[in-house]
mmCIF file of N, CA and C and ligand atoms in Angstrom:
data_model
loop_
_atom_site.group_PDB
_atom_site.id
_atom_site.type_symbol
_atom_site.label_atom_id
_atom_site.label_comp_id
_atom_site.label_asym_id
_atom_site.label_seq_id
_atom_site.Cartn_x
_atom_site.Cartn_y
_atom_site.Cartn_z
ATOM 1 N N MET A 61 -43.743 70.035 137.707
ATOM 2 C CA MET A 61 -43.578 70.117 136.258
ATOM 3 C C MET A 61 -42.951 68.825 135.749
ATOM 4 N N SER A 62 -43.462 68.256 134.687
ATOM 5 C CA SER A 62 -42.888 67.014 134.184
ATOM 6 C C SER A 62 -41.624 67.327 133.378
ATOM 7 N N SER A 63 -40.760 66.341 133.344
ATOM 8 C CA SER A 63 -39.490 66.523 132.674
ATOM 9 C C SER A 63 -39.402 65.550 131.514
ATOM 10 N N THR A 64 -38.823 65.966 130.435
ATOM 11 C CA THR A 64 -38.666 65.029 129.323
ATOM 12 C C THR A 64 -37.247 64.486 129.227
ATOM 13 N N LEU A 65 -36.292 65.151 129.818
ATOM 14 C CA LEU A 65 -34.907 64.701 129.708
ATOM 15 C C LEU A 65 -34.508 63.779 130.853
ATOM 16 N N VAL A 66 -34.949 64.098 132.057
ATOM 17 C CA VAL A 66 -34.602 63.294 133.231
ATOM 18 C C VAL A 66 -35.647 62.203 133.418
ATOM 19 N N HIS A 67 -35.219 60.972 133.186
ATOM 20 C CA HIS A 67 -36.129 59.833 133.302
ATOM 21 C C HIS A 67 -35.621 58.927 134.425
ATOM 22 N N LEU A 68 -36.263 59.038 135.583
ATOM 23 C CA LEU A 68 -35.848 58.242 136.742
ATOM 24 C C LEU A 68 -36.728 57.013 136.884
ATOM 25 N N VAL A 69 -36.098 55.895 137.223
ATOM 26 C CA VAL A 69 -36.866 54.683 137.489
ATOM 27 C C VAL A 69 -36.577 54.217 138.911
ATOM 28 N N ASP A 70 -37.569 53.570 139.488
ATOM 29 C CA ASP A 70 -37.387 52.997 140.831
ATOM 30 C C ASP A 70 -36.653 51.668 140.722
ATOM 31 N N ILE A 71 -35.680 51.473 141.581
ATOM 32 C CA ILE A 71 -34.981 50.191 141.662
ATOM 33 C C ILE A 71 -35.617 49.411 142.819
ATOM 34 N N PRO A 72 -36.242 48.275 142.524
ATOM 35 C CA PRO A 72 -36.906 47.530 143.604
ATOM 36 C C PRO A 72 -35.934 47.153 144.723
ATOM 37 N N GLN A 73 -36.407 47.338 145.928
ATOM 38 C CA GLN A 73 -35.604 47.059 147.123
ATOM 39 C C GLN A 73 -36.115 45.786 147.778
ATOM 40 N N ARG A 74 -35.216 44.861 148.001
ATOM 41 C CA ARG A 74 -35.587 43.569 148.581
ATOM 42 C C ARG A 74 -34.818 43.321 149.874
ATOM 43 N N GLY A 75 -34.584 44.391 150.605
ATOM 44 C CA GLY A 75 -33.865 44.250 151.867
ATOM 45 C C GLY A 75 -34.725 43.579 152.926
ATOM 46 N N ASP A 76 -34.055 43.095 153.926
ATOM 47 C CA ASP A 76 -34.763 42.516 155.063
ATOM 48 C C ASP A 76 -33.914 42.770 156.305
ATOM 49 N N ALA A 77 -34.175 42.049 157.356
ATOM 50 C CA ALA A 77 -33.486 42.299 158.621
ATOM 51 C C ALA A 77 -31.968 42.113 158.505
ATOM 52 N N ARG A 78 -31.528 41.398 157.465
ATOM 53 C CA ARG A 78 -30.091 41.151 157.306
ATOM 54 C C ARG A 78 -29.378 42.316 156.632
ATOM 55 N N GLY A 79 -30.155 43.189 155.943
ATOM 56 C CA GLY A 79 -29.541 44.298 155.215
ATOM 57 C C GLY A 79 -30.247 44.536 153.901
ATOM 58 N N GLN A 80 -29.556 45.260 152.988
ATOM 59 C CA GLN A 80 -30.216 45.734 151.776
ATOM 60 C C GLN A 80 -29.830 44.910 150.550
ATOM 61 N N LEU A 81 -30.784 44.794 149.644
ATOM 62 C CA LEU A 81 -30.535 44.142 148.354
ATOM 63 C C LEU A 81 -31.413 44.852 147.332
ATOM 64 N N ALA A 82 -30.793 45.363 146.293
ATOM 65 C CA ALA A 82 -31.536 46.083 145.249
ATOM 66 C C ALA A 82 -31.401 45.311 143.939
ATOM 67 N N VAL A 83 -32.462 45.365 143.099
ATOM 68 C CA VAL A 83 -32.511 44.527 141.898
ATOM 69 C C VAL A 83 -32.750 45.368 140.647
ATOM 70 N N ALA A 84 -31.844 45.241 139.680
ATOM 71 C CA ALA A 84 -32.077 45.826 138.351
ATOM 72 C C ALA A 84 -32.217 44.659 137.385
ATOM 73 N N GLU A 85 -33.415 44.442 136.899
ATOM 74 C CA GLU A 85 -33.738 43.234 136.136
ATOM 75 C C GLU A 85 -34.424 43.617 134.832
ATOM 76 N N LEU A 86 -34.128 42.850 133.768
ATOM 77 C CA LEU A 86 -34.770 43.097 132.479
ATOM 78 C C LEU A 86 -36.287 42.982 132.619
ATOM 79 N N GLY A 87 -36.980 44.003 132.133
ATOM 80 C CA GLY A 87 -38.436 44.027 132.259
ATOM 81 C C GLY A 87 -38.886 44.707 133.540
ATOM 82 N N GLY A 88 -37.946 44.910 134.455
ATOM 83 C CA GLY A 88 -38.241 45.665 135.675
ATOM 84 C C GLY A 88 -37.637 47.051 135.527
ATOM 85 N N ALA A 89 -36.600 47.325 136.315
ATOM 86 C CA ALA A 89 -35.953 48.633 136.216
ATOM 87 C C ALA A 89 -35.187 48.779 134.902
ATOM 88 N N LEU A 90 -34.812 47.640 134.319
ATOM 89 C CA LEU A 90 -34.001 47.677 133.091
ATOM 90 C C LEU A 90 -34.876 47.466 131.856
ATOM 91 N N PRO A 91 -35.007 48.458 130.993
ATOM 92 C CA PRO A 91 -35.841 48.301 129.797
ATOM 93 C C PRO A 91 -35.080 47.746 128.597
ATOM 94 N N PHE A 92 -33.809 47.369 128.783
ATOM 95 C CA PHE A 92 -33.023 46.827 127.672
ATOM 96 C C PHE A 92 -32.094 45.742 128.221
ATOM 97 N N PRO A 93 -31.710 44.785 127.363
ATOM 98 C CA PRO A 93 -30.728 43.783 127.789
ATOM 99 C C PRO A 93 -29.360 44.440 127.985
ATOM 100 N N VAL A 94 -28.683 44.042 129.029
ATOM 101 C CA VAL A 94 -27.387 44.653 129.368
ATOM 102 C C VAL A 94 -26.250 43.880 128.711
ATOM 103 N N ARG A 95 -25.369 44.607 127.996
ATOM 104 C CA ARG A 95 -24.196 43.988 127.363
ATOM 105 C C ARG A 95 -22.910 44.382 128.069
ATOM 106 N N ARG A 96 -22.998 45.355 128.981
ATOM 107 C CA ARG A 96 -21.766 45.862 129.621
ATOM 108 C C ARG A 96 -22.155 46.570 130.906
ATOM 109 N N VAL A 97 -21.312 46.415 131.918
ATOM 110 C CA VAL A 97 -21.484 47.162 133.177
ATOM 111 C C VAL A 97 -20.142 47.798 133.513
ATOM 112 N N TYR A 98 -20.176 49.082 133.872
ATOM 113 C CA TYR A 98 -18.955 49.715 134.381
ATOM 114 C C TYR A 98 -19.342 50.610 135.541
ATOM 115 N N TRP A 99 -18.348 50.991 136.330
ATOM 116 C CA TRP A 99 -18.638 51.883 137.441
ATOM 117 C C TRP A 99 -17.534 52.903 137.564
ATOM 118 N N ILE A 100 -17.927 54.087 137.977
ATOM 119 C CA ILE A 100 -17.020 55.229 138.118
ATOM 120 C C ILE A 100 -16.883 55.497 139.610
ATOM 121 N N HIS A 101 -15.668 55.517 140.099
ATOM 122 C CA HIS A 101 -15.439 55.723 141.538
ATOM 123 C C HIS A 101 -14.069 56.349 141.730
ATOM 124 N N GLY A 102 -13.792 56.807 142.935
ATOM 125 C CA GLY A 102 -12.490 57.416 143.210
ATOM 126 C C GLY A 102 -12.234 58.649 142.361
ATOM 127 N N THR A 103 -13.298 59.375 142.043
ATOM 128 C CA THR A 103 -13.162 60.544 141.161
ATOM 129 C C THR A 103 -12.328 61.631 141.842
ATOM 130 N N THR A 104 -11.405 62.186 141.101
ATOM 131 C CA THR A 104 -10.541 63.245 141.618
ATOM 132 C C THR A 104 -11.405 64.439 142.047
ATOM 133 N N PRO A 105 -11.203 64.967 143.270
ATOM 134 C CA PRO A 105 -12.045 66.077 143.747
ATOM 135 C C PRO A 105 -12.080 67.245 142.758
ATOM 136 N N GLY A 106 -13.285 67.755 142.533
ATOM 137 C CA GLY A 106 -13.460 68.922 141.665
ATOM 138 C C GLY A 106 -13.544 68.601 140.182
ATOM 139 N N VAL A 107 -13.333 67.337 139.856
ATOM 140 C CA VAL A 107 -13.329 66.961 138.435
ATOM 141 C C VAL A 107 -14.752 66.664 137.951
ATOM 142 N N SER A 108 -15.045 67.059 136.712
ATOM 143 C CA SER A 108 -16.295 66.684 136.048
ATOM 144 C C SER A 108 -15.960 65.701 134.934
ATOM 145 N N ARG A 109 -16.939 64.890 134.546
ATOM 146 C CA ARG A 109 -16.718 63.876 133.510
ATOM 147 C C ARG A 109 -17.849 63.929 132.489
ATOM 148 N N GLY A 110 -17.740 63.066 131.511
ATOM 149 C CA GLY A 110 -18.778 63.008 130.484
ATOM 150 C C GLY A 110 -18.415 63.919 129.329
ATOM 151 N N PHE A 111 -19.264 64.915 129.083
ATOM 152 C CA PHE A 111 -19.066 65.866 127.986
ATOM 153 C C PHE A 111 -19.083 65.136 126.637
ATOM 154 N N HIS A 112 -20.112 64.337 126.465
ATOM 155 C CA HIS A 112 -20.286 63.641 125.198
ATOM 156 C C HIS A 112 -21.732 63.158 125.110
ATOM 157 N N ALA A 113 -22.082 62.660 123.927
ATOM 158 C CA ALA A 113 -23.385 62.015 123.698
ATOM 159 C C ALA A 113 -23.117 60.684 123.020
ATOM 160 N N HIS A 114 -24.172 59.879 122.924
ATOM 161 C CA HIS A 114 -24.073 58.616 122.192
ATOM 162 C C HIS A 114 -25.095 58.598 121.074
ATOM 163 N N LYS A 115 -24.736 57.894 119.989
ATOM 164 C CA LYS A 115 -25.646 57.797 118.853
ATOM 165 C C LYS A 115 -26.713 56.732 119.082
ATOM 166 N N LYS A 116 -26.339 55.602 119.714
ATOM 167 C CA LYS A 116 -27.286 54.500 119.884
ATOM 168 C C LYS A 116 -27.394 53.974 121.306
ATOM 169 N N LEU A 117 -26.368 54.154 122.101
ATOM 170 C CA LEU A 117 -26.278 53.512 123.416
ATOM 171 C C LEU A 117 -27.403 53.945 124.357
ATOM 172 N N ARG A 118 -27.943 52.969 125.083
ATOM 173 C CA ARG A 118 -28.888 53.243 126.180
ATOM 174 C C ARG A 118 -28.213 52.831 127.475
ATOM 175 N N GLN A 119 -28.466 53.591 128.530
ATOM 176 C CA GLN A 119 -27.799 53.299 129.791
ATOM 177 C C GLN A 119 -28.736 53.549 130.976
ATOM 178 N N LEU A 120 -28.495 52.776 132.030
ATOM 179 C CA LEU A 120 -29.148 53.024 133.316
ATOM 180 C C LEU A 120 -28.044 53.318 134.314
ATOM 181 N N CYS A 121 -28.093 54.499 134.917
ATOM 182 C CA CYS A 121 -27.062 54.937 135.865
ATOM 183 C C CYS A 121 -27.628 54.892 137.280
ATOM 184 N N VAL A 122 -26.930 54.184 138.148
ATOM 185 C CA VAL A 122 -27.367 54.089 139.544
ATOM 186 C C VAL A 122 -26.209 54.510 140.445
ATOM 187 N N CYS A 123 -26.451 55.502 141.257
ATOM 188 C CA CYS A 123 -25.427 55.959 142.200
ATOM 189 C C CYS A 123 -25.555 55.090 143.457
ATOM 190 N N VAL A 124 -24.738 54.053 143.539
ATOM 191 C CA VAL A 124 -24.889 53.087 144.631
ATOM 192 C C VAL A 124 -24.233 53.571 145.921
ATOM 193 N N ALA A 125 -23.436 54.630 145.851
ATOM 194 C CA ALA A 125 -22.871 55.258 147.054
ATOM 195 C C ALA A 125 -22.578 56.718 146.741
ATOM 196 N N GLY A 126 -22.711 57.582 147.751
ATOM 197 C CA GLY A 126 -22.411 58.997 147.567
ATOM 198 C C GLY A 126 -23.402 59.682 146.652
ATOM 199 N N SER A 127 -22.921 60.699 145.936
ATOM 200 C CA SER A 127 -23.822 61.474 145.086
ATOM 201 C C SER A 127 -23.053 62.074 143.908
ATOM 202 N N VAL A 128 -23.820 62.398 142.879
ATOM 203 C CA VAL A 128 -23.278 63.053 141.695
ATOM 204 C C VAL A 128 -24.421 63.816 141.037
ATOM 205 N N ARG A 129 -24.087 64.923 140.406
ATOM 206 C CA ARG A 129 -25.098 65.679 139.651
ATOM 207 C C ARG A 129 -24.927 65.364 138.168
ATOM 208 N N MET A 130 -26.017 64.884 137.562
ATOM 209 C CA MET A 130 -26.006 64.551 136.135
ATOM 210 C C MET A 130 -26.714 65.673 135.381
ATOM 211 N N SER A 131 -26.090 66.152 134.357
ATOM 212 C CA SER A 131 -26.682 67.193 133.531
ATOM 213 C C SER A 131 -26.917 66.627 132.131
ATOM 214 N N LEU A 132 -28.124 66.841 131.615
ATOM 215 C CA LEU A 132 -28.507 66.326 130.301
ATOM 216 C C LEU A 132 -28.926 67.484 129.409
ATOM 217 N N PHE A 133 -28.552 67.399 128.140
ATOM 218 C CA PHE A 133 -28.827 68.470 127.176
ATOM 219 C C PHE A 133 -29.235 67.815 125.858
ATOM 220 N N ASP A 134 -30.383 68.218 125.309
ATOM 221 C CA ASP A 134 -30.870 67.579 124.079
ATOM 222 C C ASP A 134 -30.620 68.432 122.835
ATOM 223 N N GLY A 135 -29.821 69.465 123.016
ATOM 224 C CA GLY A 135 -29.546 70.370 121.901
ATOM 225 C C GLY A 135 -30.307 71.673 122.028
ATOM 226 N N ARG A 136 -31.343 71.658 122.885
ATOM 227 C CA ARG A 136 -32.124 72.879 123.120
ATOM 228 C C ARG A 136 -32.271 73.179 124.600
ATOM 229 N N ARG A 137 -32.607 72.131 125.371
ATOM 230 C CA ARG A 137 -32.861 72.321 126.801
ATOM 231 C C ARG A 137 -31.870 71.510 127.612
ATOM 232 N N GLU A 138 -31.585 72.026 128.823
ATOM 233 C CA GLU A 138 -30.674 71.343 129.723
ATOM 234 C C GLU A 138 -31.410 71.107 131.044
ATOM 235 N N GLU A 139 -31.243 69.907 131.583
ATOM 236 C CA GLU A 139 -31.836 69.588 132.885
ATOM 237 C C GLU A 139 -30.801 68.853 133.720
ATOM 238 N N SER A 140 -30.878 69.065 135.037
ATOM 239 C CA SER A 140 -29.952 68.436 135.969
ATOM 240 C C SER A 140 -30.710 67.623 136.985
ATOM 241 N N VAL A 141 -30.067 66.572 137.463
ATOM 242 C CA VAL A 141 -30.648 65.807 138.555
ATOM 243 C C VAL A 141 -29.502 65.317 139.438
ATOM 244 N N ILE A 142 -29.743 65.332 140.735
ATOM 245 C CA ILE A 142 -28.751 64.786 141.657
ATOM 246 C C ILE A 142 -29.103 63.328 141.928
ATOM 247 N N LEU A 143 -28.150 62.455 141.652
ATOM 248 C CA LEU A 143 -28.326 61.038 141.982
ATOM 249 C C LEU A 143 -27.639 60.785 143.314
ATOM 250 N N ASP A 144 -28.417 60.360 144.279
ATOM 251 C CA ASP A 144 -27.851 60.132 145.617
ATOM 252 C C ASP A 144 -28.543 58.962 146.314
ATOM 253 N N SER A 145 -29.145 58.071 145.497
ATOM 254 C CA SER A 145 -29.878 56.957 146.075
ATOM 255 C C SER A 145 -29.654 55.688 145.273
ATOM 256 N N HIS A 146 -29.395 54.599 145.961
ATOM 257 C CA HIS A 146 -29.260 53.298 145.301
ATOM 258 C C HIS A 146 -30.626 52.785 144.852
ATOM 259 N N ALA A 147 -31.689 53.506 145.201
ATOM 260 C CA ALA A 147 -33.037 53.063 144.870
ATOM 261 C C ALA A 147 -33.615 53.773 143.652
ATOM 262 N N LYS A 148 -32.802 54.621 143.004
ATOM 263 C CA LYS A 148 -33.250 55.347 141.799
ATOM 264 C C LYS A 148 -32.220 55.169 140.692
ATOM 265 N N GLY A 149 -32.717 54.962 139.478
ATOM 266 C CA GLY A 149 -31.821 54.878 138.336
ATOM 267 C C GLY A 149 -32.185 55.936 137.317
ATOM 268 N N LEU A 150 -31.176 56.468 136.671
ATOM 269 C CA LEU A 150 -31.407 57.462 135.616
ATOM 270 C C LEU A 150 -31.207 56.782 134.264
ATOM 271 N N LEU A 151 -32.261 56.779 133.461
ATOM 272 C CA LEU A 151 -32.173 56.222 132.111
ATOM 273 C C LEU A 151 -31.705 57.322 131.160
ATOM 274 N N ILE A 152 -30.665 56.998 130.409
ATOM 275 C CA ILE A 152 -30.175 57.959 129.411
ATOM 276 C C ILE A 152 -30.157 57.272 128.054
ATOM 277 N N GLY A 153 -30.969 57.765 127.165
ATOM 278 C CA GLY A 153 -31.029 57.213 125.825
ATOM 279 C C GLY A 153 -30.053 57.918 124.906
ATOM 280 N N PRO A 154 -30.069 57.535 123.629
ATOM 281 C CA PRO A 154 -29.189 58.193 122.671
ATOM 282 C C PRO A 154 -29.629 59.632 122.418
ATOM 283 N N GLY A 155 -28.724 60.420 121.882
ATOM 284 C CA GLY A 155 -29.071 61.791 121.513
ATOM 285 C C GLY A 155 -29.158 62.748 122.671
ATOM 286 N N LEU A 156 -28.479 62.424 123.762
ATOM 287 C CA LEU A 156 -28.436 63.328 124.915
ATOM 288 C C LEU A 156 -26.986 63.590 125.311
ATOM 289 N N TRP A 157 -26.626 64.841 125.333
ATOM 290 C CA TRP A 157 -25.309 65.241 125.839
ATOM 291 C C TRP A 157 -25.330 65.109 127.354
ATOM 292 N N ARG A 158 -24.355 64.429 127.921
ATOM 293 C CA ARG A 158 -24.346 64.251 129.366
ATOM 294 C C ARG A 158 -23.038 64.739 129.983
ATOM 295 N N GLU A 159 -23.220 65.347 131.153
ATOM 296 C CA GLU A 159 -22.062 65.765 131.954
ATOM 297 C C GLU A 159 -22.306 65.303 133.379
ATOM 298 N N MET A 160 -21.222 64.980 134.072
ATOM 299 C CA MET A 160 -21.301 64.565 135.486
ATOM 300 C C MET A 160 -20.473 65.538 136.315
ATOM 301 N N HIS A 161 -21.123 66.142 137.296
ATOM 302 C CA HIS A 161 -20.472 67.153 138.126
ATOM 303 C C HIS A 161 -20.678 66.815 139.613
ATOM 304 N N ASP A 162 -19.895 67.502 140.445
ATOM 305 C CA ASP A 162 -20.092 67.487 141.907
ATOM 306 C C ASP A 162 -20.075 66.076 142.486
ATOM 307 N N PHE A 163 -19.130 65.264 142.036
ATOM 308 C CA PHE A 163 -18.988 63.928 142.626
ATOM 309 C C PHE A 163 -18.628 64.062 144.102
ATOM 310 N N SER A 164 -19.313 63.339 144.958
ATOM 311 C CA SER A 164 -18.866 63.262 146.348
ATOM 312 C C SER A 164 -17.649 62.333 146.397
ATOM 313 N N PRO A 165 -16.793 62.478 147.394
ATOM 314 C CA PRO A 165 -15.579 61.656 147.435
ATOM 315 C C PRO A 165 -15.877 60.161 147.462
ATOM 316 N N ASP A 166 -17.024 59.795 148.011
ATOM 317 C CA ASP A 166 -17.367 58.369 148.136
ATOM 318 C C ASP A 166 -18.272 57.882 147.000
ATOM 319 N N CYS A 167 -18.442 58.699 145.973
ATOM 320 C CA CYS A 167 -19.396 58.333 144.911
ATOM 321 C C CYS A 167 -18.959 57.074 144.157
ATOM 322 N N VAL A 168 -19.913 56.174 143.997
ATOM 323 C CA VAL A 168 -19.745 55.029 143.101
ATOM 324 C C VAL A 168 -20.947 55.053 142.158
ATOM 325 N N LEU A 169 -20.678 55.359 140.887
ATOM 326 C CA LEU A 169 -21.751 55.423 139.894
ATOM 327 C C LEU A 169 -21.679 54.161 139.037
ATOM 328 N N MET A 170 -22.701 53.329 139.164
ATOM 329 C CA MET A 170 -22.777 52.063 138.419
ATOM 330 C C MET A 170 -23.588 52.314 137.151
ATOM 331 N N VAL A 171 -23.079 51.844 136.030
ATOM 332 C CA VAL A 171 -23.767 52.089 134.757
ATOM 333 C C VAL A 171 -23.994 50.767 134.024
ATOM 334 N N PHE A 172 -25.235 50.512 133.684
ATOM 335 C CA PHE A 172 -25.640 49.344 132.908
ATOM 336 C C PHE A 172 -25.859 49.822 131.470
ATOM 337 N N ALA A 173 -25.151 49.185 130.527
ATOM 338 C CA ALA A 173 -25.156 49.695 129.152
ATOM 339 C C ALA A 173 -25.713 48.656 128.189
ATOM 340 N N SER A 174 -26.358 49.148 127.131
ATOM 341 C CA SER A 174 -27.048 48.252 126.188
ATOM 342 C C SER A 174 -26.111 47.640 125.162
ATOM 343 N N THR A 175 -24.901 48.182 125.014
ATOM 344 C CA THR A 175 -23.948 47.633 124.034
ATOM 345 C C THR A 175 -22.554 47.571 124.639
ATOM 346 N N GLU A 176 -21.697 46.820 123.966
ATOM 347 C CA GLU A 176 -20.296 46.815 124.321
ATOM 348 C C GLU A 176 -19.714 48.203 124.040
ATOM 349 N N TYR A 177 -18.543 48.441 124.590
ATOM 350 C CA TYR A 177 -17.875 49.729 124.377
ATOM 351 C C TYR A 177 -17.546 49.917 122.899
ATOM 352 N N ASP A 178 -17.902 51.093 122.371
ATOM 353 C CA ASP A 178 -17.634 51.409 120.965
ATOM 354 C C ASP A 178 -17.362 52.907 120.859
ATOM 355 N N GLU A 179 -16.094 53.256 120.698
ATOM 356 C CA GLU A 179 -15.748 54.686 120.623
ATOM 357 C C GLU A 179 -16.458 55.359 119.449
ATOM 358 N N GLY A 180 -16.804 54.580 118.411
ATOM 359 C CA GLY A 180 -17.489 55.143 117.252
ATOM 360 C C GLY A 180 -18.907 55.600 117.554
ATOM 361 N N ASP A 181 -19.437 55.175 118.702
ATOM 362 C CA ASP A 181 -20.795 55.588 119.075
ATOM 363 C C ASP A 181 -20.804 56.934 119.812
ATOM 364 N N TYR A 182 -19.614 57.440 120.160
ATOM 365 C CA TYR A 182 -19.525 58.682 120.931
ATOM 366 C C TYR A 182 -19.541 59.900 120.024
ATOM 367 N N ILE A 183 -20.170 60.966 120.488
ATOM 368 C CA ILE A 183 -19.995 62.303 119.907
ATOM 369 C C ILE A 183 -19.376 63.141 121.017
ATOM 370 N N ARG A 184 -18.121 63.501 120.873
ATOM 371 C CA ARG A 184 -17.403 64.171 121.955
ATOM 372 C C ARG A 184 -17.235 65.674 121.724
ATOM 373 N N ASP A 185 -17.766 66.165 120.601
ATOM 374 C CA ASP A 185 -17.697 67.598 120.315
ATOM 375 C C ASP A 185 -19.112 68.184 120.429
ATOM 376 N N ARG A 186 -19.270 69.196 121.275
ATOM 377 C CA ARG A 186 -20.618 69.715 121.557
ATOM 378 C C ARG A 186 -21.275 70.332 120.319
ATOM 379 N N ASP A 187 -20.498 71.055 119.518
ATOM 380 C CA ASP A 187 -21.067 71.655 118.303
ATOM 381 C C ASP A 187 -21.500 70.572 117.314
ATOM 382 N N GLN A 188 -20.699 69.518 117.227
ATOM 383 C CA GLN A 188 -21.066 68.396 116.345
ATOM 384 C C GLN A 188 -22.341 67.739 116.849
ATOM 385 N N PHE A 189 -22.467 67.630 118.194
ATOM 386 C CA PHE A 189 -23.685 67.047 118.773
ATOM 387 C C PHE A 189 -24.911 67.888 118.405
ATOM 388 N N ILE A 190 -24.784 69.197 118.528
ATOM 389 C CA ILE A 190 -25.918 70.080 118.222
ATOM 390 C C ILE A 190 -26.330 69.930 116.757
ATOM 391 N N ARG A 191 -25.350 69.803 115.878
ATOM 392 C CA ARG A 191 -25.667 69.581 114.455
ATOM 393 C C ARG A 191 -26.327 68.211 114.275
ATOM 394 N N HIS A 192 -25.850 67.218 115.023
ATOM 395 C CA HIS A 192 -26.374 65.849 114.924
ATOM 396 C C HIS A 192 -27.863 65.804 115.294
ATOM 397 N N VAL A 193 -28.231 66.457 116.408
ATOM 398 C CA VAL A 193 -29.633 66.392 116.838
ATOM 399 C C VAL A 193 -30.525 67.321 116.006
ATOM 400 N N ALA A 194 -29.903 68.327 115.384
ATOM 401 C CA ALA A 194 -30.702 69.232 114.544
ATOM 402 C C ALA A 194 -31.120 68.531 113.244
ATOM 403 N N GLY A 195 -30.453 67.421 112.950
ATOM 404 C CA GLY A 195 -30.902 66.652 111.813
ATOM 405 C C GLY A 195 -29.885 66.584 110.701
HETATM 406 C C1 T46 B 142 -21.171 57.734 129.732
HETATM 407 C C2 T46 B 142 -20.804 58.270 131.069
HETATM 408 C C3 T46 B 142 -21.965 58.262 132.022
HETATM 409 C C4 T46 B 142 -13.540 51.719 128.050
HETATM 410 O O1 T46 B 142 -12.485 51.244 127.610
HETATM 411 N N1 T46 B 142 -14.654 50.938 128.195
HETATM 412 C C5 T46 B 142 -15.805 51.401 128.698
HETATM 413 O O2 T46 B 142 -16.783 50.643 128.807
HETATM 414 C C6 T46 B 142 -15.885 52.789 129.072
HETATM 415 C C7 T46 B 142 -17.187 53.357 129.616
HETATM 416 C C8 T46 B 142 -14.771 53.564 128.922
HETATM 417 N N2 T46 B 142 -13.623 53.041 128.433
HETATM 418 C C9 T46 B 142 -12.425 53.876 128.341
HETATM 419 C C10 T46 B 142 -12.507 55.030 127.350
HETATM 420 C C11 T46 B 142 -11.621 56.076 127.986
HETATM 421 O O3 T46 B 142 -10.278 55.857 127.621
HETATM 422 O O4 T46 B 142 -12.235 54.473 129.610
HETATM 423 C C12 T46 B 142 -11.760 55.806 129.481
HETATM 424 C C13 T46 B 142 -12.711 56.783 130.190
HETATM 425 O O5 T46 B 142 -13.941 56.859 129.440
HETATM 426 P P1 T46 B 142 -14.740 58.240 129.278
HETATM 427 O O6 T46 B 142 -13.777 59.359 129.218
HETATM 428 O O7 T46 B 142 -15.687 58.073 128.133
HETATM 429 O O8 T46 B 142 -15.533 58.287 130.669
HETATM 430 P P2 T46 B 142 -16.670 59.281 131.148
HETATM 431 O O9 T46 B 142 -16.755 59.140 132.612
HETATM 432 O O10 T46 B 142 -16.476 60.648 130.596
HETATM 433 O O11 T46 B 142 -18.026 58.704 130.469
HETATM 434 C C14 T46 B 142 -18.533 57.439 130.846
HETATM 435 C C15 T46 B 142 -18.922 56.609 129.611
HETATM 436 O O12 T46 B 142 -17.799 56.551 128.712
HETATM 437 C C16 T46 B 142 -20.094 57.186 128.871
HETATM 438 O O13 T46 B 142 -20.602 56.228 127.959
HETATM 439 O O14 T46 B 142 -22.298 57.880 129.298
HETATM 440 O O15 T46 B 142 -19.682 57.612 131.671
#
């Protein structure tokens, strides 16, 4: 069954006998110019994160170590995907409520973002988000 919320892209692998090298490049795995990179690691066991949406931000999330379950909600439907590969990226556009659950202790989630950090772009209240996407 095709999914409309979970959009996975392949991250090209350029490893050789010396080891692994993965590439996220504009026009390749990255469909937008990157203005910011952050990574989430050392997550406290049992803790979930996220619980917000963005108005404009686009992001590519790559779990470069360990695993995490990403849950996406568009105001009507919810879909989950487990990220556990440095060779797959999850594209998250605006207008999607996201939650991160089940972090493995070694999880490192790298996020490539289309804009600088702007708290004004966040919707952190779920009811407000539902009203926002309803129009
Ligand atoms: C997202 C998911 C996947 C900054 O100062 N600069 C930054 O670039 C970021 C991302 C965060 N912060 C500050 C804001 C908070 O005081 O760091 C603190 C933790 O941020 P937040 O609670 O928003 O973190 P998460 O893990 O809930 O969400 C993050 C991103 O914020 C968000 O855009 O989509 O990861």
